[in-house]
Amino acid sequence: MLNAPSRNAPCPCGSGKKYKRCCGQGSGLKTGNGQPEVVLQQAMSAYQQGNFEAALQVTKQFLKQYPDEPTALEIAAASALQLGDSETAAERFKQQIRLQPDNALAQSNLCMALHNLGRDEEAFRYGQQAIKLDPNLADAWNNLGNIYKSGNHLQGALEHYEKSLQLDNSDPRVHVNAGSVSQLTGDLDTATRHYEDALKIFPGFAPAHNNLGTIYRQLGKFDIAEEHYRKALKLQPDNPETLTNLGSLWFEMGETDKARNCLEQVARDFPAYTGASINLGYLHDRLNDRDTAAQYYDRVLLSDPENPTVHCNIAYSLFELGHQKEAIKHFIRALKSDPNSAKALAGLGKAMLRQDDLEKTTEYIDKALQHSPWDAHAHLARAQLDTDTREYDNAITEWEQAIKLQPQMPDGYIGLARLYAGQNRHDDARNQFLRAEKAAAVSISLYHSWSGIEEKNNNLDEAERVAARAQEIDSSYRGLVILQARLARRRNAYDEALKLLATIDREELHSKEILASYLFELGTVQDKLGNYAEAFSAYEAANEAKNEYIGKTFNRKADEKKFTHWKTFFTVENWRTLRETCASTEAVVPCPVFIVGFPRSGTSLLEQILGSHPEIAPAGELTGIHDLSGKQGDDITGSRLPYPDLLLDPDMPLTDNKLKAMRRYYLDSARQAGGMDSGTRWITDKMLHNALHLGLIALLFPQSPIIHISRHPYNACLSAYFSNFGSAHRYTSSLEDTAIHYRNFMGMLDYYRDTLGIDLLEIHYENLVEDQEAVTRQVLEYIGAPWDEACLQHYKSTRVVKTASYEQVTRKVYRSSLHRHRNYRDNLQEIRPILESTLARFGYTAE
């Protein structure tokens, strides 16, 4: 026998395994052909002492004379493997297997060598053969687990690691392997147990400390995480992965300089290790130093041009900045190298969602969740999709899951806060931001979103305080100055607002979202100061920035096709058939009052006036009708036809029970909006797009008043174009597109009224402003509500308006915008022919 350590002692090679399960496995082999054992003893001794170069040289000379000696081949292969020469190791193990085809350990070792070479298909065959020869060989199960893990088949990997541990739970490497998979799946408790078990077996096993550090870092327990990273480094002082992890931890702890110095040192000392450069790129990206970030990313791409992590990081940075097309290119490049990257799939899904391509959005996000249900980015993407499609319960679940998986990532808190704010749950929204602060998940985007929500709630001091927190993170953040300018404008201090905006260098606003915000504010201030040419120029540039951020402009043909289809469906004959189906005349309390009109035509003002009435609750923009024209309508009717065709589906005919179910859905969602009490007899719904669904509204609520408020077409189009609307109003991408959509929109209203005979009250915004009391009395009489003086003091209402008009309707009615279009005569030339017939229809003149 060869002179060796105790079989239960740690192997001197540093693998962390017991000697009997590592180098000692080959030490008992005989030379087979009676060759001099002394040479093999020298080779084995060198190997046991960790002198792998010497062991390899001895066996190399030995094999020249005795090329078919299995023990020599095994020592040579194992030595090459330790030295990182998996190619030579695989060649020697294959030679050994030709001599010993029933040697399960040799088959397993070859599996490991081939896996190191990335030849997993071939490696898998040898691993399976090893298990076939010896089902109790724990190493073979572990090696196959590694192959499953590299292929992202984590359940298969976990099953193989667990089988290996059932056969022999004394190998710390297998515990760490099993722990790493549990960690990836989000099962941090099981992962922690595996790492702790590894340390019980071998307290000096550095990978276990490293991975425990990462778990505690993920949980936000930074002190414990740092302790484990330091223990790992005490055992392996020059491990670049652990050093990089420590540097990244310090960055999360806010110790930016310390983090940067650590990562830069790793990048200098270990130039072949790309992890440090990738993390340095991410660090500088988060600090908005994107030029330096690009230098580090370029450094990695020089040696690894298709590195998926780098391309994914670049894509997310571009996506956040609003450079949609470039972001998509990098997401696609990341997926070419790593087709199962959940982060890249989720990012591409979010990019498609911005472009309103729900089919591709769903495809990419579903794939991300299928491959990596534990990935926070995949859940964030699903949450955004569910939010945008108004699947709010599902969205809340997904936002919470993302937060659970990545408590230090601010995106989940932001998304949940925005959802709650949209539901008028302002305290819940604010609590999400406070929750993020407690979890140390702070960022510029977090404070930027928080500040915007506070401003819309008229908590102006709080909005400014929160924006200042963002500037503390990055002194170059200009959102605070934009907010201060907006607040100055709201105080009518227009010169002060302009001076504040003048301090901003437009070229330094890398984020298209913030750039658009700045330009829209600049346009508004210039407009207030009477600098109309400068204002229009700013608005044009603002929309260009917004279009790039959204990534897709208005599709005129699709818009016209939609209106044509609705008119073709809602024929007089079809309408008669539908009305016969709906024989209901039941009174609904509270009764919905539908306020419809083109955006920025006075719907918010009218609702605020009516909402001041003690018997009328203003619900804002309810989503019920929109939902029923989408997925909820599909679910209730059981039809596979799109809206509105599903209303006359011969295979799934509309019944009175289905109509009642649709009414209940709408009324339940209206009640959830809150603001009602026992004295509420009416509830207003001013969702703008309801105007396009008057057929469905009149079908469900034949007793409900419908009020259409219109404004001079030029003013309506200009005001919409000058507003920083989101992707739902993509028609505002240009003034011409706005006018075309306006014409289609108003034409649909005319069709419902003139062709189908749907009753609605027509009022003009201009008349409401000129004689508020007279028009309000007219509207209340139409609704059936008694007169109340409170309607003349709407500006005193504390109810929050959640639209672009939130500022204006909290003030007394003013007349300064009645003839706004006259200030932009030259700019209106391109849309005059488009709106000519609409002007005549509503009794307006071009002047």
PDB file of C-alpha atoms in Angstrom, residues 604-753:
ATOM      1  CA  SER A 604     -61.659  66.085 -14.932  1.00  0.00           C
ATOM      2  CA  LEU A 605     -63.052  69.547 -14.254  1.00  0.00           C
ATOM      3  CA  LEU A 606     -66.619  68.383 -14.801  1.00  0.00           C
ATOM      4  CA  GLU A 607     -66.144  65.376 -12.530  1.00  0.00           C
ATOM      5  CA  GLN A 608     -64.598  67.520  -9.786  1.00  0.00           C
ATOM      6  CA  ILE A 609     -67.579  69.888  -9.972  1.00  0.00           C
ATOM      7  CA  LEU A 610     -70.108  67.035  -9.832  1.00  0.00           C
ATOM      8  CA  GLY A 611     -68.062  65.212  -7.204  1.00  0.00           C
ATOM      9  CA  SER A 612     -68.511  68.164  -4.847  1.00  0.00           C
ATOM     10  CA  HIS A 613     -72.219  67.281  -4.726  1.00  0.00           C
ATOM     11  CA  PRO A 614     -72.969  65.358  -1.489  1.00  0.00           C
ATOM     12  CA  GLU A 615     -74.896  62.633  -3.358  1.00  0.00           C
ATOM     13  CA  ILE A 616     -72.314  62.100  -6.118  1.00  0.00           C
ATOM     14  CA  ALA A 617     -69.038  60.235  -5.579  1.00  0.00           C
ATOM     15  CA  PRO A 618     -66.244  60.922  -8.103  1.00  0.00           C
ATOM     16  CA  ALA A 619     -64.560  57.583  -8.872  1.00  0.00           C
ATOM     17  CA  GLY A 620     -62.134  58.869 -11.479  1.00  0.00           C
ATOM     18  CA  GLU A 621     -61.123  56.614 -14.339  1.00  0.00           C
ATOM     19  CA  LEU A 622     -62.715  53.246 -13.572  1.00  0.00           C
ATOM     20  CA  THR A 623     -61.430  50.278 -15.532  1.00  0.00           C
ATOM     21  CA  GLY A 624     -64.609  48.165 -15.461  1.00  0.00           C
ATOM     22  CA  ILE A 625     -65.838  48.876 -19.000  1.00  0.00           C
ATOM     23  CA  HIS A 626     -62.329  48.480 -20.394  1.00  0.00           C
ATOM     24  CA  ASP A 627     -62.004  45.133 -18.578  1.00  0.00           C
ATOM     25  CA  LEU A 628     -65.342  43.916 -19.949  1.00  0.00           C
ATOM     26  CA  SER A 629     -64.213  44.775 -23.473  1.00  0.00           C
ATOM     27  CA  GLY A 630     -61.183  42.548 -22.818  1.00  0.00           C
ATOM     28  CA  LYS A 631     -60.408  39.487 -20.743  1.00  0.00           C
ATOM     29  CA  GLN A 632     -63.327  39.807 -18.299  1.00  0.00           C
ATOM     30  CA  GLY A 633     -65.752  39.899 -21.206  1.00  0.00           C
ATOM     31  CA  ASP A 634     -64.156  36.750 -22.599  1.00  0.00           C
ATOM     32  CA  ASP A 635     -64.433  34.986 -19.243  1.00  0.00           C
ATOM     33  CA  ILE A 636     -68.047  35.943 -18.591  1.00  0.00           C
ATOM     34  CA  THR A 637     -69.403  35.250 -22.070  1.00  0.00           C
ATOM     35  CA  GLY A 638     -67.256  32.172 -22.671  1.00  0.00           C
ATOM     36  CA  SER A 639     -66.694  33.368 -26.220  1.00  0.00           C
ATOM     37  CA  ARG A 640     -63.431  33.048 -28.098  1.00  0.00           C
ATOM     38  CA  LEU A 641     -64.322  35.931 -30.385  1.00  0.00           C
ATOM     39  CA  PRO A 642     -62.746  39.360 -29.843  1.00  0.00           C
ATOM     40  CA  TYR A 643     -64.771  42.318 -28.557  1.00  0.00           C
ATOM     41  CA  PRO A 644     -67.319  43.406 -29.739  1.00  0.00           C
ATOM     42  CA  ASP A 645     -67.990  40.267 -31.833  1.00  0.00           C
ATOM     43  CA  LEU A 646     -68.360  38.193 -28.662  1.00  0.00           C
ATOM     44  CA  LEU A 647     -71.633  40.018 -27.953  1.00  0.00           C
ATOM     45  CA  LEU A 648     -73.235  38.187 -30.898  1.00  0.00           C
ATOM     46  CA  ASP A 649     -71.337  34.894 -30.867  1.00  0.00           C
ATOM     47  CA  PRO A 650     -73.713  32.238 -32.285  1.00  0.00           C
ATOM     48  CA  ASP A 651     -71.807  29.499 -30.484  1.00  0.00           C
ATOM     49  CA  MET A 652     -71.904  31.271 -27.100  1.00  0.00           C
ATOM     50  CA  PRO A 653     -75.001  33.478 -27.250  1.00  0.00           C
ATOM     51  CA  LEU A 654     -75.368  36.416 -24.923  1.00  0.00           C
ATOM     52  CA  THR A 655     -77.971  35.824 -22.209  1.00  0.00           C
ATOM     53  CA  ASP A 656     -79.591  37.990 -19.556  1.00  0.00           C
ATOM     54  CA  ASN A 657     -77.590  36.121 -16.893  1.00  0.00           C
ATOM     55  CA  LYS A 658     -74.330  36.938 -18.663  1.00  0.00           C
ATOM     56  CA  LEU A 659     -75.332  40.600 -18.892  1.00  0.00           C
ATOM     57  CA  LYS A 660     -76.148  40.599 -15.176  1.00  0.00           C
ATOM     58  CA  ALA A 661     -72.729  39.093 -14.456  1.00  0.00           C
ATOM     59  CA  MET A 662     -71.089  41.861 -16.503  1.00  0.00           C
ATOM     60  CA  ARG A 663     -73.058  44.512 -14.592  1.00  0.00           C
ATOM     61  CA  ARG A 664     -72.036  42.966 -11.275  1.00  0.00           C
ATOM     62  CA  TYR A 665     -68.399  42.956 -12.303  1.00  0.00           C
ATOM     63  CA  TYR A 666     -68.508  46.643 -13.195  1.00  0.00           C
ATOM     64  CA  LEU A 667     -70.376  47.670 -10.036  1.00  0.00           C
ATOM     65  CA  ASP A 668     -68.109  45.596  -7.790  1.00  0.00           C
ATOM     66  CA  SER A 669     -65.020  47.216  -9.296  1.00  0.00           C
ATOM     67  CA  ALA A 670     -66.648  50.651  -8.900  1.00  0.00           C
ATOM     68  CA  ARG A 671     -67.320  50.023  -5.216  1.00  0.00           C
ATOM     69  CA  GLN A 672     -63.708  48.986  -4.697  1.00  0.00           C
ATOM     70  CA  ALA A 673     -62.687  52.482  -5.816  1.00  0.00           C
ATOM     71  CA  GLY A 674     -64.063  53.760  -2.516  1.00  0.00           C
ATOM     72  CA  GLY A 675     -65.369  57.222  -1.710  1.00  0.00           C
ATOM     73  CA  MET A 676     -68.995  56.106  -1.385  1.00  0.00           C
ATOM     74  CA  ASP A 677     -71.235  56.200   1.668  1.00  0.00           C
ATOM     75  CA  SER A 678     -74.884  55.576   2.484  1.00  0.00           C
ATOM     76  CA  GLY A 679     -75.851  58.910   0.937  1.00  0.00           C
ATOM     77  CA  THR A 680     -74.239  58.193  -2.440  1.00  0.00           C
ATOM     78  CA  ARG A 681     -76.835  57.950  -5.208  1.00  0.00           C
ATOM     79  CA  TRP A 682     -74.545  58.417  -8.209  1.00  0.00           C
ATOM     80  CA  ILE A 683     -70.931  57.570  -8.978  1.00  0.00           C
ATOM     81  CA  THR A 684     -69.038  59.216 -11.828  1.00  0.00           C
ATOM     82  CA  ASP A 685     -66.760  57.322 -14.187  1.00  0.00           C
ATOM     83  CA  LYS A 686     -64.585  59.517 -16.408  1.00  0.00           C
ATOM     84  CA  MET A 687     -62.460  56.842 -18.075  1.00  0.00           C
ATOM     85  CA  LEU A 688     -61.733  58.588 -21.378  1.00  0.00           C
ATOM     86  CA  HIS A 689     -61.830  55.475 -23.537  1.00  0.00           C
ATOM     87  CA  ASN A 690     -65.378  54.741 -22.383  1.00  0.00           C
ATOM     88  CA  ALA A 691     -66.442  57.015 -25.237  1.00  0.00           C
ATOM     89  CA  LEU A 692     -65.443  54.247 -27.620  1.00  0.00           C
ATOM     90  CA  HIS A 693     -67.651  51.720 -25.801  1.00  0.00           C
ATOM     91  CA  LEU A 694     -70.970  53.555 -25.592  1.00  0.00           C
ATOM     92  CA  GLY A 695     -72.663  50.549 -27.183  1.00  0.00           C
ATOM     93  CA  LEU A 696     -71.586  48.290 -24.309  1.00  0.00           C
ATOM     94  CA  ILE A 697     -72.386  50.988 -21.712  1.00  0.00           C
ATOM     95  CA  ALA A 698     -75.914  51.571 -23.052  1.00  0.00           C
ATOM     96  CA  LEU A 699     -76.440  47.813 -23.189  1.00  0.00           C
ATOM     97  CA  LEU A 700     -75.419  47.233 -19.564  1.00  0.00           C
ATOM     98  CA  PHE A 701     -76.762  50.446 -18.009  1.00  0.00           C
ATOM     99  CA  PRO A 702     -79.629  51.781 -20.144  1.00  0.00           C
ATOM    100  CA  GLN A 703     -80.679  54.082 -17.269  1.00  0.00           C
ATOM    101  CA  SER A 704     -77.227  55.649 -16.810  1.00  0.00           C
ATOM    102  CA  PRO A 705     -76.663  59.278 -17.857  1.00  0.00           C
ATOM    103  CA  ILE A 706     -73.887  59.778 -20.426  1.00  0.00           C
ATOM    104  CA  ILE A 707     -72.372  63.254 -20.639  1.00  0.00           C
ATOM    105  CA  HIS A 708     -70.054  64.199 -23.474  1.00  0.00           C
ATOM    106  CA  ILE A 709     -67.943  67.303 -22.873  1.00  0.00           C
ATOM    107  CA  SER A 710     -66.146  68.676 -25.907  1.00  0.00           C
ATOM    108  CA  ARG A 711     -63.610  71.432 -26.380  1.00  0.00           C
ATOM    109  CA  HIS A 712     -62.459  73.368 -29.428  1.00  0.00           C
ATOM    110  CA  PRO A 713     -60.777  70.649 -31.548  1.00  0.00           C
ATOM    111  CA  TYR A 714     -57.591  72.686 -31.970  1.00  0.00           C
ATOM    112  CA  ASN A 715     -57.337  73.237 -28.206  1.00  0.00           C
ATOM    113  CA  ALA A 716     -58.129  69.594 -27.458  1.00  0.00           C
ATOM    114  CA  CYS A 717     -55.454  68.330 -29.825  1.00  0.00           C
ATOM    115  CA  LEU A 718     -52.838  70.859 -28.721  1.00  0.00           C
ATOM    116  CA  SER A 719     -53.470  70.177 -25.049  1.00  0.00           C
ATOM    117  CA  ALA A 720     -53.221  66.400 -25.533  1.00  0.00           C
ATOM    118  CA  TYR A 721     -50.049  66.764 -27.597  1.00  0.00           C
ATOM    119  CA  PHE A 722     -48.567  69.026 -24.915  1.00  0.00           C
ATOM    120  CA  SER A 723     -49.261  66.431 -22.172  1.00  0.00           C
ATOM    121  CA  ASN A 724     -46.781  63.823 -21.015  1.00  0.00           C
ATOM    122  CA  PHE A 725     -49.145  60.883 -21.490  1.00  0.00           C
ATOM    123  CA  GLY A 726     -48.035  57.260 -21.237  1.00  0.00           C
ATOM    124  CA  SER A 727     -48.165  54.527 -23.845  1.00  0.00           C
ATOM    125  CA  ALA A 728     -51.977  54.236 -23.634  1.00  0.00           C
ATOM    126  CA  HIS A 729     -52.154  57.581 -25.485  1.00  0.00           C
ATOM    127  CA  ARG A 730     -49.583  56.799 -28.133  1.00  0.00           C
ATOM    128  CA  TYR A 731     -51.589  58.797 -30.673  1.00  0.00           C
ATOM    129  CA  THR A 732     -50.027  61.935 -29.134  1.00  0.00           C
ATOM    130  CA  SER A 733     -46.674  60.962 -30.665  1.00  0.00           C
ATOM    131  CA  SER A 734     -47.185  63.802 -33.172  1.00  0.00           C
ATOM    132  CA  LEU A 735     -49.671  66.632 -33.562  1.00  0.00           C
ATOM    133  CA  GLU A 736     -50.893  65.156 -36.857  1.00  0.00           C
ATOM    134  CA  ASP A 737     -51.469  61.728 -35.263  1.00  0.00           C
ATOM    135  CA  THR A 738     -53.330  63.417 -32.407  1.00  0.00           C
ATOM    136  CA  ALA A 739     -55.648  65.132 -34.877  1.00  0.00           C
ATOM    137  CA  ILE A 740     -56.296  61.936 -36.841  1.00  0.00           C
ATOM    138  CA  HIS A 741     -57.189  60.023 -33.690  1.00  0.00           C
ATOM    139  CA  TYR A 742     -59.349  62.928 -32.504  1.00  0.00           C
ATOM    140  CA  ARG A 743     -61.318  62.834 -35.768  1.00  0.00           C
ATOM    141  CA  ASN A 744     -61.817  59.062 -35.461  1.00  0.00           C
ATOM    142  CA  PHE A 745     -62.746  59.382 -31.800  1.00  0.00           C
ATOM    143  CA  MET A 746     -65.374  62.075 -32.345  1.00  0.00           C
ATOM    144  CA  GLY A 747     -66.709  60.254 -35.393  1.00  0.00           C
ATOM    145  CA  MET A 748     -67.367  57.181 -33.255  1.00  0.00           C
ATOM    146  CA  LEU A 749     -69.299  59.281 -30.744  1.00  0.00           C
ATOM    147  CA  ASP A 750     -71.400  60.713 -33.580  1.00  0.00           C
ATOM    148  CA  TYR A 751     -72.086  57.206 -34.853  1.00  0.00           C
ATOM    149  CA  TYR A 752     -73.351  55.973 -31.478  1.00  0.00           C
ATOM    150  CA  ARG A 753     -75.625  59.006 -31.112  1.00  0.00           C
TER     151      ARG A 753
END
